[in-house]
Short mmCIF file of C-alpha atoms and ligand atoms in Angstrom, two decimals:
data_model
loop_
_atom_site.label_atom_id
_atom_site.label_comp_id
_atom_site.label_asym_id
_atom_site.label_seq_id
_atom_site.Cartn_x
_atom_site.Cartn_y
_atom_site.Cartn_z
CA MET X 14 -43.79 12.23 7.62
CA LYS X 15 -40.70 10.42 6.02
CA THR X 16 -37.98 10.32 8.29
CA ILE X 17 -34.09 9.71 5.86
CA GLU X 18 -31.61 9.44 8.34
CA LEU X 19 -27.98 10.02 6.38
CA VAL X 20 -24.88 8.13 7.85
CA VAL X 21 -22.03 9.61 6.85
CA PRO X 22 -18.66 8.24 7.69
CA CYS X 23 -15.45 10.83 8.93
CA HIS X 24 -11.92 9.97 9.33
CA ASN X 25 -10.07 13.00 9.22
CA GLU X 26 -12.46 14.92 6.95
CA GLU X 27 -12.28 18.55 8.47
CA SER X 28 -12.82 20.31 5.23
CA CYS X 29 -16.16 18.40 4.18
CA VAL X 30 -18.52 18.34 7.28
CA SER X 31 -19.30 21.77 7.15
CA LEU X 32 -19.17 21.94 3.08
CA PHE X 33 -21.53 18.51 3.37
CA TYR X 34 -24.18 19.39 5.43
CA ASP X 35 -25.02 21.76 3.25
CA THR X 36 -24.72 20.62 -0.44
CA VAL X 37 -27.38 18.13 0.85
CA ARG X 38 -29.36 20.70 2.92
CA LYS X 39 -30.16 21.89 -0.35
CA VAL X 40 -30.63 18.43 -1.82
CA PHE X 41 -33.63 18.48 0.57
CA GLU X 42 -34.99 21.09 0.00
CA SER X 43 -36.66 20.14 -3.11
CA LEU X 44 -38.24 17.45 -1.03
CA PRO X 45 -40.12 19.32 1.61
CA ASP X 46 -42.48 15.42 1.83
CA PHE X 47 -39.08 14.29 3.97
CA ARG X 48 -37.48 14.79 7.19
CA PHE X 49 -33.56 14.60 7.06
CA ILE X 50 -31.33 13.39 9.60
CA ILE X 51 -27.59 13.95 9.22
CA THR X 52 -25.47 11.24 11.66
CA TYR X 53 -21.33 11.94 10.96
CA VAL X 54 -19.48 8.59 11.91
CA ASP X 55 -16.16 10.58 13.28
CA ASP X 56 -14.02 7.70 13.07
CA GLY X 57 -11.07 8.75 15.30
CA SER X 58 -9.91 11.56 13.57
CA LYS X 59 -6.63 12.91 14.24
CA ASP X 60 -7.67 16.08 12.92
CA ASN X 61 -10.25 18.77 13.60
CA THR X 62 -13.75 16.51 12.02
CA LEU X 63 -14.99 16.36 15.77
CA ALA X 64 -14.71 20.00 16.14
CA GLU X 65 -16.37 21.32 12.45
CA ILE X 66 -19.06 18.26 13.27
CA LYS X 67 -20.27 20.56 16.18
CA LYS X 68 -20.07 23.52 14.39
CA VAL X 69 -22.66 22.47 12.46
CA ILE X 70 -24.87 21.03 15.36
CA GLU X 71 -24.98 24.04 16.43
CA ARG X 72 -26.41 26.14 13.56
CA VAL X 73 -28.70 23.96 11.88
CA ASP X 74 -32.06 23.01 14.28
CA LYS X 75 -32.08 20.67 16.63
CA GLY X 76 -32.33 17.01 16.22
CA LYS X 77 -31.20 17.54 12.24
CA VAL X 78 -27.43 16.44 12.85
CA GLN X 79 -26.64 14.21 15.31
CA TYR X 80 -22.22 12.49 15.78
CA ILE X 81 -21.00 9.37 16.77
CA SER X 82 -17.07 10.12 17.98
CA LEU X 83 -15.53 6.70 17.79
CA SER X 84 -12.70 5.75 20.61
CA ARG X 85 -9.58 5.58 17.27
CA ASN X 86 -9.54 4.76 13.97
CA PHE X 87 -11.56 1.49 13.29
CA GLY X 88 -11.75 1.81 9.37
CA LYS X 89 -15.03 2.74 6.94
CA GLU X 90 -16.88 -0.84 7.92
CA SER X 91 -17.16 -0.09 11.50
CA ALA X 92 -18.13 3.57 10.65
CA MET X 93 -20.73 2.37 8.92
CA TYR X 94 -21.88 -0.19 11.51
CA ALA X 95 -21.49 2.24 14.22
CA GLY X 96 -23.86 4.52 11.95
CA LEU X 97 -26.35 1.99 10.85
CA SER X 98 -27.04 -0.10 14.37
CA HIS X 99 -27.61 3.11 15.33
CA SER X 100 -30.06 4.69 12.70
CA THR X 101 -34.11 4.71 13.29
CA GLY X 102 -34.85 7.09 10.16
CA ASP X 103 -37.26 5.34 7.99
CA TYR X 104 -35.12 4.96 5.10
CA VAL X 105 -31.37 5.54 5.88
CA ALA X 106 -28.31 5.90 3.07
CA VAL X 107 -24.84 5.69 3.65
CA MET X 108 -23.17 8.32 2.20
CA ASP X 109 -19.13 9.58 1.33
CA ALA X 110 -18.34 13.00 3.77
CA ASP X 111 -16.16 14.28 0.65
CA LEU X 112 -19.38 14.66 -1.91
CA GLN X 113 -18.00 11.34 -4.58
CA HIS X 114 -21.69 10.47 -3.32
CA PRO X 115 -23.64 12.72 -5.33
CA PRO X 116 -26.68 13.55 -2.90
CA GLU X 117 -29.12 14.11 -5.76
CA LEU X 118 -29.34 10.57 -6.54
CA LEU X 119 -31.48 10.75 -3.38
CA VAL X 120 -34.15 12.12 -4.76
CA LYS X 121 -33.88 8.98 -7.83
CA MET X 122 -33.35 7.14 -4.75
CA ILE X 123 -36.36 7.54 -2.91
CA ASP X 124 -37.96 7.46 -6.27
CA ALA X 125 -37.01 3.62 -6.35
CA ILE X 126 -38.35 2.84 -3.16
CA GLU X 127 -41.77 4.74 -2.83
CA LYS X 128 -42.69 5.17 -6.65
CA GLU X 129 -41.68 1.69 -7.58
CA GLY X 130 -41.47 -0.44 -4.99
CA TYR X 131 -38.02 -1.66 -4.75
CA ASP X 132 -35.91 -2.21 -0.68
CA CYS X 133 -33.27 -0.18 -1.55
CA ALA X 134 -31.56 1.91 -4.75
CA SER X 135 -28.00 1.75 -4.86
CA ALA X 136 -25.57 3.88 -6.97
CA ARG X 137 -22.98 2.49 -9.28
CA ARG X 138 -20.35 4.35 -11.00
CA VAL X 139 -20.69 4.01 -14.90
CA SER X 140 -17.02 5.37 -15.12
CA ARG X 141 -13.69 6.40 -13.96
CA ASN X 142 -12.29 9.24 -15.03
CA GLY X 143 -9.33 11.10 -13.17
CA GLU X 144 -8.72 7.46 -11.35
CA PRO X 145 -5.10 5.52 -12.54
CA LEU X 146 -5.42 2.97 -15.18
CA ILE X 147 -3.46 0.59 -12.47
CA ARG X 148 -6.42 0.70 -10.60
CA SER X 149 -9.10 0.37 -12.39
CA SER X 150 -7.77 -3.14 -14.03
CA LEU X 151 -7.15 -4.29 -10.65
CA SER X 152 -10.55 -3.41 -9.49
CA ARG X 153 -12.62 -4.60 -12.76
CA ALA X 154 -10.20 -8.53 -12.46
CA PHE X 155 -10.77 -8.20 -8.35
CA TYR X 156 -14.91 -8.37 -9.31
CA HIS X 157 -13.72 -11.22 -11.77
CA VAL X 158 -12.38 -13.24 -9.64
CA ILE X 159 -14.91 -12.96 -6.51
CA ASN X 160 -17.98 -13.52 -8.25
CA ARG X 161 -16.71 -16.75 -10.53
CA VAL X 162 -15.48 -18.03 -6.72
CA THR X 163 -18.54 -17.07 -4.37
CA VAL X 164 -21.97 -17.32 -3.91
CA ILE X 165 -22.44 -13.19 -3.97
CA ASP X 166 -23.17 -11.61 -7.21
CA LEU X 167 -20.96 -8.10 -6.95
CA VAL X 168 -22.05 -5.81 -9.73
CA PRO X 169 -18.16 -4.06 -11.06
CA GLY X 170 -18.44 -0.14 -9.58
CA SER X 171 -20.94 -0.47 -6.66
CA THR X 172 -20.13 1.40 -4.43
CA ASP X 173 -21.06 0.88 -0.98
CA TYR X 174 -23.80 4.82 -1.39
CA ARG X 175 -27.29 3.46 -1.15
CA LEU X 176 -30.78 3.88 0.45
CA MET X 177 -32.63 0.79 2.16
CA LYS X 178 -35.82 0.79 4.15
CA ARG X 179 -35.58 -0.16 7.61
CA LYS X 180 -35.93 -3.91 7.12
CA VAL X 181 -32.78 -3.70 5.16
CA VAL X 182 -30.65 -2.02 7.70
CA GLU X 183 -32.25 -4.13 10.15
CA ALA X 184 -30.83 -7.52 7.78
CA ILE X 185 -27.67 -5.47 7.80
CA VAL X 186 -27.25 -4.52 11.24
CA SER X 187 -27.60 -8.48 12.62
CA LEU X 188 -24.55 -9.49 10.54
CA THR X 189 -22.05 -8.96 13.29
CA GLU X 190 -18.93 -10.48 11.43
CA ARG X 191 -15.84 -8.21 12.55
CA GLU X 192 -14.39 -8.67 9.68
CA ARG X 193 -16.68 -6.85 7.38
CA PHE X 194 -16.89 -6.23 3.82
CA THR X 195 -19.81 -4.12 3.52
CA LYS X 196 -20.63 -4.13 -0.50
CA GLY X 197 -20.67 -7.86 0.35
CA ILE X 198 -22.92 -8.04 3.17
CA TYR X 199 -25.14 -5.37 0.68
CA ALA X 200 -25.02 -8.43 -1.58
CA TRP X 201 -25.45 -11.01 0.40
CA VAL X 202 -28.73 -9.94 2.21
CA GLY X 203 -30.16 -9.88 -1.01
CA PHE X 204 -34.07 -7.91 -1.14
CA LYS X 205 -34.90 -5.93 -3.81
CA ASN X 206 -32.29 -3.09 -5.13
CA LYS X 207 -32.79 -1.06 -7.61
CA TRP X 208 -28.59 0.00 -9.37
CA ILE X 209 -28.48 4.04 -10.21
CA GLU X 210 -25.78 4.87 -12.32
CA TYR X 211 -23.11 7.47 -12.07
CA GLU X 212 -20.41 9.00 -13.36
CA ASN X 213 -17.34 9.26 -11.69
CA VAL X 214 -17.37 12.35 -9.47
CA GLU X 215 -13.82 13.86 -7.66
CA ARG X 216 -13.37 14.52 -4.12
CA ALA X 217 -15.48 17.91 -3.16
CA ALA X 218 -11.94 18.66 -0.49
CA GLY X 219 -8.53 16.78 1.52
CA THR X 220 -7.39 13.90 0.03
CA SER X 221 -7.80 10.16 -0.43
CA LYS X 222 -6.49 7.73 2.88
CA TRP X 223 -6.77 4.76 0.40
CA SER X 224 -3.96 4.45 -1.29
CA LEU X 225 -2.86 1.90 -3.73
CA PHE X 226 -2.24 -1.53 -1.10
CA GLY X 227 -4.48 -0.36 1.41
CA LEU X 228 -7.59 -1.11 -1.38
CA PHE X 229 -5.75 -4.86 -2.64
CA ARG X 230 -5.81 -4.92 1.73
CA TYR X 231 -9.62 -4.67 1.33
CA ALA X 232 -9.99 -6.48 -1.88
CA TYR X 233 -8.10 -9.56 0.17
CA SER X 234 -10.17 -8.84 2.71
CA GLY X 235 -13.38 -8.98 1.14
CA PHE X 236 -12.28 -11.79 -1.35
CA LEU X 237 -11.64 -13.75 2.17
CA ALA X 238 -14.67 -12.59 3.39
CA PHE X 239 -17.07 -14.89 1.29
CA ALA X 240 -14.37 -17.06 -0.24
CA THR X 241 -13.83 -20.64 0.95
CA THR X 242 -13.59 -21.76 -2.64
CA PRO X 243 -9.34 -22.25 -2.16
CA LEU X 244 -9.91 -24.31 0.64
CA ARG X 245 -11.97 -26.66 -1.66
CA GLY X 246 -8.72 -26.12 -4.30
CA VAL X 247 -6.23 -27.18 -1.82
CA ILE X 248 -7.88 -30.34 -2.43
CA TYR X 249 -7.83 -30.82 -5.81
CA LEU X 250 -4.78 -29.71 -6.20
CA GLY X 251 -3.57 -32.55 -3.71
CA LEU X 252 -4.98 -34.96 -5.46
CA VAL X 253 -3.16 -33.60 -9.18
CA ILE X 254 0.45 -33.81 -7.81
CA VAL X 255 -1.08 -37.45 -6.10
CA LEU X 256 -2.26 -38.70 -9.55
CA LEU X 257 1.02 -36.97 -11.45
CA SER X 258 3.17 -39.03 -9.02
CA ILE X 259 1.51 -41.80 -9.28
CA VAL X 260 2.53 -41.43 -13.26
CA PHE X 261 6.14 -40.69 -13.02
CA ALA X 262 6.49 -43.47 -10.50
CA VAL X 263 5.16 -45.63 -13.43
CA TYR X 264 7.37 -43.82 -15.86
CA THR X 265 11.23 -43.77 -13.55
CA PHE X 266 9.84 -48.39 -13.21
CA VAL X 267 9.20 -48.71 -16.76
CA SER X 268 12.45 -46.93 -17.69
CA ALA X 269 13.90 -48.91 -15.07
CA ILE X 270 13.09 -51.88 -16.54
CA HIS X 271 14.38 -50.97 -19.69
CA SER X 272 17.30 -48.90 -19.85
CA THR X 273 20.73 -50.84 -18.69
CA GLY X 274 22.53 -47.59 -18.06
CA GLU X 275 23.86 -46.12 -14.08
CA ARG X 276 20.72 -44.63 -12.30
CA ASN X 277 21.09 -41.55 -10.65
CA GLY X 278 18.24 -40.02 -9.13
CA TYR X 279 20.11 -36.97 -7.38
CA ALA X 280 18.46 -33.79 -8.88
CA THR X 281 15.20 -35.68 -9.69
CA ILE X 282 14.46 -36.11 -5.75
CA LEU X 283 15.21 -32.71 -5.54
CA ILE X 284 13.31 -30.99 -7.98
CA VAL X 285 10.74 -32.99 -6.61
CA MET X 286 11.03 -32.46 -2.64
CA LEU X 287 11.13 -28.47 -3.75
CA PHE X 288 7.82 -29.10 -5.68
CA LEU X 289 6.66 -30.24 -2.81
CA GLY X 290 7.20 -28.51 -0.09
CA GLY X 291 6.28 -25.27 -1.74
CA VAL X 292 3.02 -26.61 -2.22
CA ILE X 293 2.94 -27.19 1.45
CA ILE X 294 3.87 -24.50 2.85
CA THR X 295 1.35 -22.40 0.91
CA ILE X 296 -1.33 -24.30 1.51
CA LEU X 297 -0.23 -23.81 5.41
CA GLY X 298 -0.32 -20.21 4.85
CA MET X 299 -4.26 -19.97 2.93
CA ILE X 300 -5.27 -22.29 5.65
CA GLY X 301 -3.64 -20.35 8.66
CA GLU X 302 -5.02 -17.33 6.77
CA TYR X 303 -8.50 -18.79 7.59
CA MET X 304 -7.25 -19.43 10.74
CA ALA X 305 -6.87 -15.97 11.97
CA ARG X 306 -9.53 -15.10 10.25
CA ILE X 307 -11.78 -17.07 12.90
CA TYR X 308 -9.79 -17.40 15.96
CA MET X 309 -10.26 -13.17 15.36
CA GLU X 310 -14.50 -13.75 14.95
CA VAL X 311 -14.58 -16.14 18.24
CA LYS X 312 -13.25 -13.61 20.17
CA ASN X 313 -16.33 -11.99 19.58
CA ARG X 314 -15.28 -8.26 20.30
CA PRO X 315 -17.18 -5.49 19.45
CA ILE X 316 -17.02 -3.54 16.04
CA TYR X 317 -16.85 -0.29 17.84
CA PHE X 318 -16.87 1.59 20.73
CA GLU X 319 -18.60 4.63 20.84
CA ARG X 320 -16.02 7.33 22.81
CA GLU X 321 -19.21 10.65 22.63
CA SER X 322 -22.09 10.76 21.25
CA ASN X 323 -24.73 12.73 21.36
CA ILE X 324 -27.86 10.36 20.83
CA ALA X 325 -29.19 10.03 23.89
CA GLU X 326 -27.68 6.94 25.64
CA GLY X 327 -30.73 3.73 24.91
CA SER X 328 -32.59 5.81 23.15
CA ASP X 329 -31.69 3.92 20.24
CA ARG X 330 -33.11 1.06 21.03
CA GLU X 331 -36.04 2.46 21.88
CA LYS X 332 -36.76 4.28 19.56
CA LEU X 333 -35.31 1.33 16.56
CA ALA X 334 -37.93 -0.50 18.65
CA GLN X 335 -40.26 1.70 18.09
CA ASN X 336 -40.38 2.53 14.79
CA GLN X 337 -40.85 -1.84 14.97
CA ASP X 338 -43.78 -1.27 16.05
CA LYS X 339 -45.34 1.01 13.89
CA HIS X 340 -44.03 -0.36 10.46
CA GLY X 341 -45.12 -3.84 12.25
CA ASP X 342 -48.15 -1.46 12.07
CA LYS X 343 -49.04 -0.38 8.98
CA GLU X 344 -47.21 -3.82 6.56
N1 LIG V 413 -13.52 6.73 6.10
C1 LIG V 413 -13.21 6.02 7.79
N2 LIG V 413 -12.61 5.46 8.21
C2 LIG V 413 -11.68 5.15 7.48
C3 LIG V 413 -11.07 6.18 6.08
C4 LIG V 413 -12.15 6.24 5.77
O1 LIG V 413 -14.55 6.50 7.66
O2 LIG V 413 -11.34 5.06 8.43
C5 LIG V 413 -14.23 7.21 6.01
C6 LIG V 413 -14.25 8.89 5.17
O3 LIG V 413 -13.72 9.82 5.48
C7 LIG V 413 -14.99 8.91 3.43
C8 LIG V 413 -15.58 8.11 3.30
O4 LIG V 413 -14.39 7.06 4.42
O5 LIG V 413 -16.15 9.79 4.31
C9 LIG V 413 -14.94 7.48 1.73
O6 LIG V 413 -13.21 7.35 2.54
P1 LIG V 413 -12.05 8.07 1.28
O7 LIG V 413 -12.67 9.16 0.19
O8 LIG V 413 -11.11 8.17 1.22
O9 LIG V 413 -11.95 6.74 -0.08
P2 LIG V 413 -12.68 6.97 -1.97
O10 LIG V 413 -13.61 7.69 -2.00
O11 LIG V 413 -10.85 7.45 -2.55
O12 LIG V 413 -12.42 5.70 -2.23
MG1 LIG V 414 -13.82 9.41 -1.61
#
């Protein structure tokens, strides 16, 4: 019997935790051939999320629900990593706690992997109903740019909601970068993926933690995580400026020979200086952005710290190894 594990990052989701379990359980009743485990990752919640998780654990069969509580709020990306690196299921899915990732899709995802031979199946939002226009058009622009300038190909509307075989999970966990951008990492590791489309759903309860500014920062760091094109771009920019200045020099020289009037280059010098100064500062800033990222990566800090958990210490690694052995025999 195969195990499906759901990794659920939760940050201040006290009103969703229990609802999530009940909804998912109903879906799994229609899938008697699978065992399921839910791994809640409490990402430094300030409300009663952890207490709610423990309440769920009390009322369900032992071993069905586990949790990891992080030492502070590390962000969804790190929370997902914490969950995935502890996961032991044959198939693992990452899902939001607010039920915006419809659990019914799991049935289709399982079919894609079991019957159609895919390695993973990802959910893709085809409508953005209930979302402000500015948000959806900015998001469209983001996908357009990132696909043009990076090696990865992101599909618009793609989400973090994805069911994966063990080997895909291990590939993702093996990427230990700190500035994580899971959508990009999903695309980068490759494997055969099936897109499963769904209509946007509103949050079940609570509120979204994303502000427009937060989303912008997320897109920006996603872009920098995969694109080095801007660094190459500045070389071309430099060359263009050099060319322009040569043209300008020739023009000035020629017109100086032909004119007899008084020469006053004050404005020209000021404009050129300000322009070049601006260009140089911008480029320095850009290089600084990449340098800051290099700095954070070379510090090699752990991606998260665990404060408490009901997953027995060390056992996850052993289970992982056993799981690998099992699969090794079969494949
Ligand atoms: N989340 C998290 N850590 C954070 C922010 C969010 O683990 O710092 C979780 C949150 O609990 C939810 C998921 O990430 O399960 C998606 O968050 P949210 O619903 O706020 O984002 P949206 O659906 O609006 O993109
Ligand atoms: Mg949400």
